XYZ file of C-alpha atoms in Angstrom:
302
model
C 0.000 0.000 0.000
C 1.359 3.237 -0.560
C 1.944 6.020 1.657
C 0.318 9.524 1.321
C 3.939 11.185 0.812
C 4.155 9.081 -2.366
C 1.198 10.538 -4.040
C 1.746 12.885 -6.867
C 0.711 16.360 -7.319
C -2.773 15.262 -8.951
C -3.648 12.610 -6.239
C -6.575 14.217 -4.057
C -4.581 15.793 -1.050
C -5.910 18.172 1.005
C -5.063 20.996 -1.973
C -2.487 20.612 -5.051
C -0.205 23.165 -5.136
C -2.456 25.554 -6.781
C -4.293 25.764 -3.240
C -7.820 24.715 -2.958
C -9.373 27.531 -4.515
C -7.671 26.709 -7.682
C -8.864 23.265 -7.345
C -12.483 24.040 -6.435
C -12.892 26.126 -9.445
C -11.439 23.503 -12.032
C -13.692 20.758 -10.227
C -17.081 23.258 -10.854
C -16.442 24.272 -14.215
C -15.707 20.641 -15.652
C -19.468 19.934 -13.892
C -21.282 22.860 -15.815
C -22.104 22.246 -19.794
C -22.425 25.156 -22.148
C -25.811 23.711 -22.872
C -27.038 24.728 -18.945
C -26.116 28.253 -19.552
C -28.050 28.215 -23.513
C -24.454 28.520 -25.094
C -23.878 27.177 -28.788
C -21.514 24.266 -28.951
C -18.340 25.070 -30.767
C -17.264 23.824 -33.789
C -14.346 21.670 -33.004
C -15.360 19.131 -29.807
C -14.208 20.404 -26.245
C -10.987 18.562 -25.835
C -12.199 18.325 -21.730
C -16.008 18.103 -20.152
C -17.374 21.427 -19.036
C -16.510 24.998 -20.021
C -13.651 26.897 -20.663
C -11.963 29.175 -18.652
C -12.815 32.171 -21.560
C -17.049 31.144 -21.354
C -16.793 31.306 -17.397
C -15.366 34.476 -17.579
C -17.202 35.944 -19.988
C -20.858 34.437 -18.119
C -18.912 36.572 -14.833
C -18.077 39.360 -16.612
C -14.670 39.368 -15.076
C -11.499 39.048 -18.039
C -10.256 35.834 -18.853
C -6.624 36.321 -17.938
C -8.193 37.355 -14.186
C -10.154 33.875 -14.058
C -7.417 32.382 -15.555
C -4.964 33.182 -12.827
C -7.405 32.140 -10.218
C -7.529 28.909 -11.581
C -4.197 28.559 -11.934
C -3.209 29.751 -8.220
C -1.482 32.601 -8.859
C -4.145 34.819 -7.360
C -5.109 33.628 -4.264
C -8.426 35.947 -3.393
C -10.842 37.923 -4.643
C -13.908 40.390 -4.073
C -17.166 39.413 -3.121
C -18.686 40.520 -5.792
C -16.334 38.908 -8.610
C -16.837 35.487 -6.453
C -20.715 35.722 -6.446
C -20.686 36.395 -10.345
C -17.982 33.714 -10.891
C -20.177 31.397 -8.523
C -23.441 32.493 -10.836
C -21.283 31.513 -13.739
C -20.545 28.174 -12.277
C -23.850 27.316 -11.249
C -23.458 27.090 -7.367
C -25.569 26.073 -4.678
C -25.876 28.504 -1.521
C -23.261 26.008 0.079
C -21.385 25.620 -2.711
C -20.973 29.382 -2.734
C -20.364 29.697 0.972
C -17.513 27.414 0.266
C -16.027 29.438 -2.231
C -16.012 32.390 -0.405
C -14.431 30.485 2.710
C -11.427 29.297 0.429
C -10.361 33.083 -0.963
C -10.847 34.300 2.753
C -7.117 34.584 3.427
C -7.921 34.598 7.375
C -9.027 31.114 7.202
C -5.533 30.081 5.777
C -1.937 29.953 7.290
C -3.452 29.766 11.343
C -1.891 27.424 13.816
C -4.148 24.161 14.781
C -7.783 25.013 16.623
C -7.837 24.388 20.000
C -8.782 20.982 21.228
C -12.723 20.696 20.991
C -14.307 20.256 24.534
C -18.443 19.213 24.995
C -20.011 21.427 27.743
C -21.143 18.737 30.971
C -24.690 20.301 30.322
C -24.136 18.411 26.822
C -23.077 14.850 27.635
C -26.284 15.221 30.413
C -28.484 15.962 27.493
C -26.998 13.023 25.795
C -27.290 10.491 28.837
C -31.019 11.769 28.944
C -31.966 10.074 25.384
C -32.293 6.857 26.306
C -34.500 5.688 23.359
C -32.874 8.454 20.807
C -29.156 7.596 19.695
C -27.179 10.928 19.992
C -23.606 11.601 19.133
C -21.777 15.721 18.984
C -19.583 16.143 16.056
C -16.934 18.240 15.608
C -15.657 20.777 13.596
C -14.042 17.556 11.453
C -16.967 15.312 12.009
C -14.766 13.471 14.905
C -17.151 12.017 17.309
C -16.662 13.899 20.606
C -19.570 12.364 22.242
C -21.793 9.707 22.616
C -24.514 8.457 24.335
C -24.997 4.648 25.027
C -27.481 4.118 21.683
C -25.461 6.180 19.610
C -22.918 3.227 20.961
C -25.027 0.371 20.031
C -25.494 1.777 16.602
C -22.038 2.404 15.415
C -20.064 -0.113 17.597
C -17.871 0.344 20.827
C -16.959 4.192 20.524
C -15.200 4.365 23.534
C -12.827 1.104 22.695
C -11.339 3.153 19.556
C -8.434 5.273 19.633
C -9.560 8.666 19.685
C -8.073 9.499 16.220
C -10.538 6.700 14.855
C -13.368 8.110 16.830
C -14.342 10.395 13.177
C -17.725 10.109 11.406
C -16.077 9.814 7.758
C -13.685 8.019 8.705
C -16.219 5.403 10.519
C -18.021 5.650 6.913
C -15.108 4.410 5.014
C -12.961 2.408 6.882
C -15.039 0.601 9.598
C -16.249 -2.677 8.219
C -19.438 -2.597 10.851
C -20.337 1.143 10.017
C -20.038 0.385 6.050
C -21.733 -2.778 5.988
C -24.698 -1.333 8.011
C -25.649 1.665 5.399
C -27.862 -0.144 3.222
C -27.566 2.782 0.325
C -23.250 3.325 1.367
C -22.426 5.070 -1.675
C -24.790 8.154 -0.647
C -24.207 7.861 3.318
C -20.353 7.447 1.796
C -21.068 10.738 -0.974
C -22.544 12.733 1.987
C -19.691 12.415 4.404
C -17.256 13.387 1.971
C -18.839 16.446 1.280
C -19.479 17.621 4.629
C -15.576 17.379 4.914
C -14.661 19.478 2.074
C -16.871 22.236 3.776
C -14.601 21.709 6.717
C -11.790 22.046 4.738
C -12.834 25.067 3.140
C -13.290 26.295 6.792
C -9.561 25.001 8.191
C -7.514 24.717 5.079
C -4.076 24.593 6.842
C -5.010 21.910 10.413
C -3.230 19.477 10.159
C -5.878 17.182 11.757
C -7.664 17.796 8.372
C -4.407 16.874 6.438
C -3.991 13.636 8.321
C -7.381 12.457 8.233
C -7.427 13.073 4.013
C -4.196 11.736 3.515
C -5.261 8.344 5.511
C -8.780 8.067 3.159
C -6.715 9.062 0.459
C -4.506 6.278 0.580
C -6.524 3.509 1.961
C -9.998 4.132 -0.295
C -10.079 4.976 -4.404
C -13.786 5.875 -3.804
C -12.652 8.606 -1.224
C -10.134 9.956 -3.494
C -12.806 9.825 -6.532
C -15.409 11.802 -4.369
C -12.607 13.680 -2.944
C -11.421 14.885 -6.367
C -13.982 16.208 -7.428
C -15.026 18.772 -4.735
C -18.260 18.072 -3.767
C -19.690 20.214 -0.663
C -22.637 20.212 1.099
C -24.298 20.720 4.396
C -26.952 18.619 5.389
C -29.130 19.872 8.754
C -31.156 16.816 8.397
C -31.470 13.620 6.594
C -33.273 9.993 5.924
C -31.443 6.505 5.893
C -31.675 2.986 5.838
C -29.519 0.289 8.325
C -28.816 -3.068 8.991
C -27.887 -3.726 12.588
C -26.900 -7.202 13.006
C -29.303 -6.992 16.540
C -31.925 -4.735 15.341
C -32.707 -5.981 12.113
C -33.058 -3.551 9.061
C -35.109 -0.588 9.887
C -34.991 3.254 8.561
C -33.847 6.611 10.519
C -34.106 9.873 10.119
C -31.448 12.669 11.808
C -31.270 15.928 12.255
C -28.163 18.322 13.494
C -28.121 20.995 15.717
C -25.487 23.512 16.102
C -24.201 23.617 19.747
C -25.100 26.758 21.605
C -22.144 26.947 23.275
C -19.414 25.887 19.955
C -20.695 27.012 17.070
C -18.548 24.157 15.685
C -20.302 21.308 17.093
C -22.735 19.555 16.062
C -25.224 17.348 17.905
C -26.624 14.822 15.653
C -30.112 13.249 17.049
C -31.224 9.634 15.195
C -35.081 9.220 15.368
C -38.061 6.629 14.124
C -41.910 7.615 14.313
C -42.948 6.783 17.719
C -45.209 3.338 17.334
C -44.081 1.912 14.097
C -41.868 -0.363 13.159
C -38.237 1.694 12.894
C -38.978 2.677 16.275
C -39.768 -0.696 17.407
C -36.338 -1.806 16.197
C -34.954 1.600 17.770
C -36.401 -0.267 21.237
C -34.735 -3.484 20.020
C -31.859 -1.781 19.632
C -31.885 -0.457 23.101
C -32.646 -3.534 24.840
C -29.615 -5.042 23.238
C -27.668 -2.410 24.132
C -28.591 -2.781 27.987
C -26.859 -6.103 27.568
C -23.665 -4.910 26.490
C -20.952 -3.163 28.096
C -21.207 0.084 26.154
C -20.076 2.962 27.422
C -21.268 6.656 26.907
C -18.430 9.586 26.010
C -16.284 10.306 29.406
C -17.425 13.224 31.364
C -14.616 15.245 29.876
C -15.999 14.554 26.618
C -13.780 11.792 25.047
């Protein structure tokens, strides 16, 4: 297996050396077709999917050496304005945008490591509370910072894994239990990955981040496929389908709620319709849990 040092320049690190920026806007504008924005096909066939550099910039209104050096990386930032036109031109979402304007923020590039991620005691109580509701807090990575004893029974012994191991995506990809119990994995897989290039949009320089990419980099070719081609997203609630080896198969929704105290946690809540069956296999799941020796997140949340 390789190691993420040997990697070259146009394997899916964190950023190639054109900085992510760079990246993010080659990604978009091989996604848009002339045909979206009602332009004519040329005559001779595009030699690469998507548009050139000269139709973004013209759909902007910004000139096409400007773009051009953005995509390249040899300017690093620009305005507001020229980044909502370019993002019009591009055809972004409202996170996809937000995204874009987090990677040509300079402040958000070049600062040391955020501080170690703590979860309030009023937190893990809430969490110990939901004893029919599996609850975990996310953080600004998707690490799992805390659990409560269902959230436990539904991904697997939390508190037995090494803290570095203890990350949602991560989980996704790499943890045989986790991956085998997402009935639809490619989307649960497609999700996770996008959530973390909004992080890294957010933290471009941690090298938490780094690590974490360069391990899924390495170890999983759909990770680096999804990776590559910068998709971002932010979901505050979703629907999915598991397989828990106790519980049977049965379907959850989840919501997230940003912490009131650290705007860059999460706390993820897992729910069923009370009196049918997902939540009768939410109960089944809890009863099995009470049999096992899972353990909750520590009081000092970890």
């Amino acid at each position: 297996m390789p190691s993420f040092d040997d990697m070259d320049e146009h394997s899916p690190h964190l950023a190639s050396p054109k900085g992510l920026l760079a990246d993010f806007l080659a990604a978009r504008r091989a996604a848009v077709t002339a045909a979206e924005h009602g332009l004519p096909e040329p005559v001779h066939p595009r030699r690469v999917p998507g548009l050139r550099r000269e139709e973004v910039a013209q759909l902007a209104g910004i000139s096409t050496d400007y773009y051009s050096r953005l995509e390249q990386g040899r300017v690093r930032t620009a305005s507001r304005s020229v980044l909502a036109a370019i993002g019009r031109a591009l055809l972004l979402n409202d996170d996809q945008q937000r995204h874009l304007f987090h990677l040509a923020d300079p402040a958000t590039s070049g600062r040391p490591d955020a501080a170690v991620q703590r979860v309030s005691p009023q937190t893990l109580r809430l969490l110990a509370n939901l004893v029919d509701t599996p609850a975990l807090v996310l953080g600004r990575y998707l690490d799992i910072l805390a659990w409560n004893r269902l959230g436990a029974a539904l991904l697997g012994d939390l508190a037995a894994l090494p803290p570095e191991h203890r990350n949602y995506v991560r989980m996704i990809f790499l943890d045989p239990h986790v991956r085998a119990m997402q009935t639809d994995w490619p989307a649960r897989a497609r999700e996770a990955v996008s959530s973390l290039r909004m992080a890294a949009g957010a933290y471009q320089d941690q090298s938490r981040l780094q690590e974490l990419v360069g391990e899924l980099s390495v170890h999983d070719l759909d990770f680096r496929t999804w990776w590559g081609q910068h998709l971002v997203t932010v979901l505050p609630f979703g629907h999915s389908q598991v397989h828990h080896p106790a519980a049977g198969t049965f379907s959850l929704d989840w919501q997230a709620l940003a912490s009131v105290d650290d705007q860059e946690q999460i706390i993820v809540l897992v729910t069923a319709p009370a009196g049918g069956p997902d939540h009768a296999a939410l109960r089944r799941l809890a009863s099995w849990a009470g049999e096992q020796d899972l353990r909750p997140s520590h009081p000092a949340g970890g």
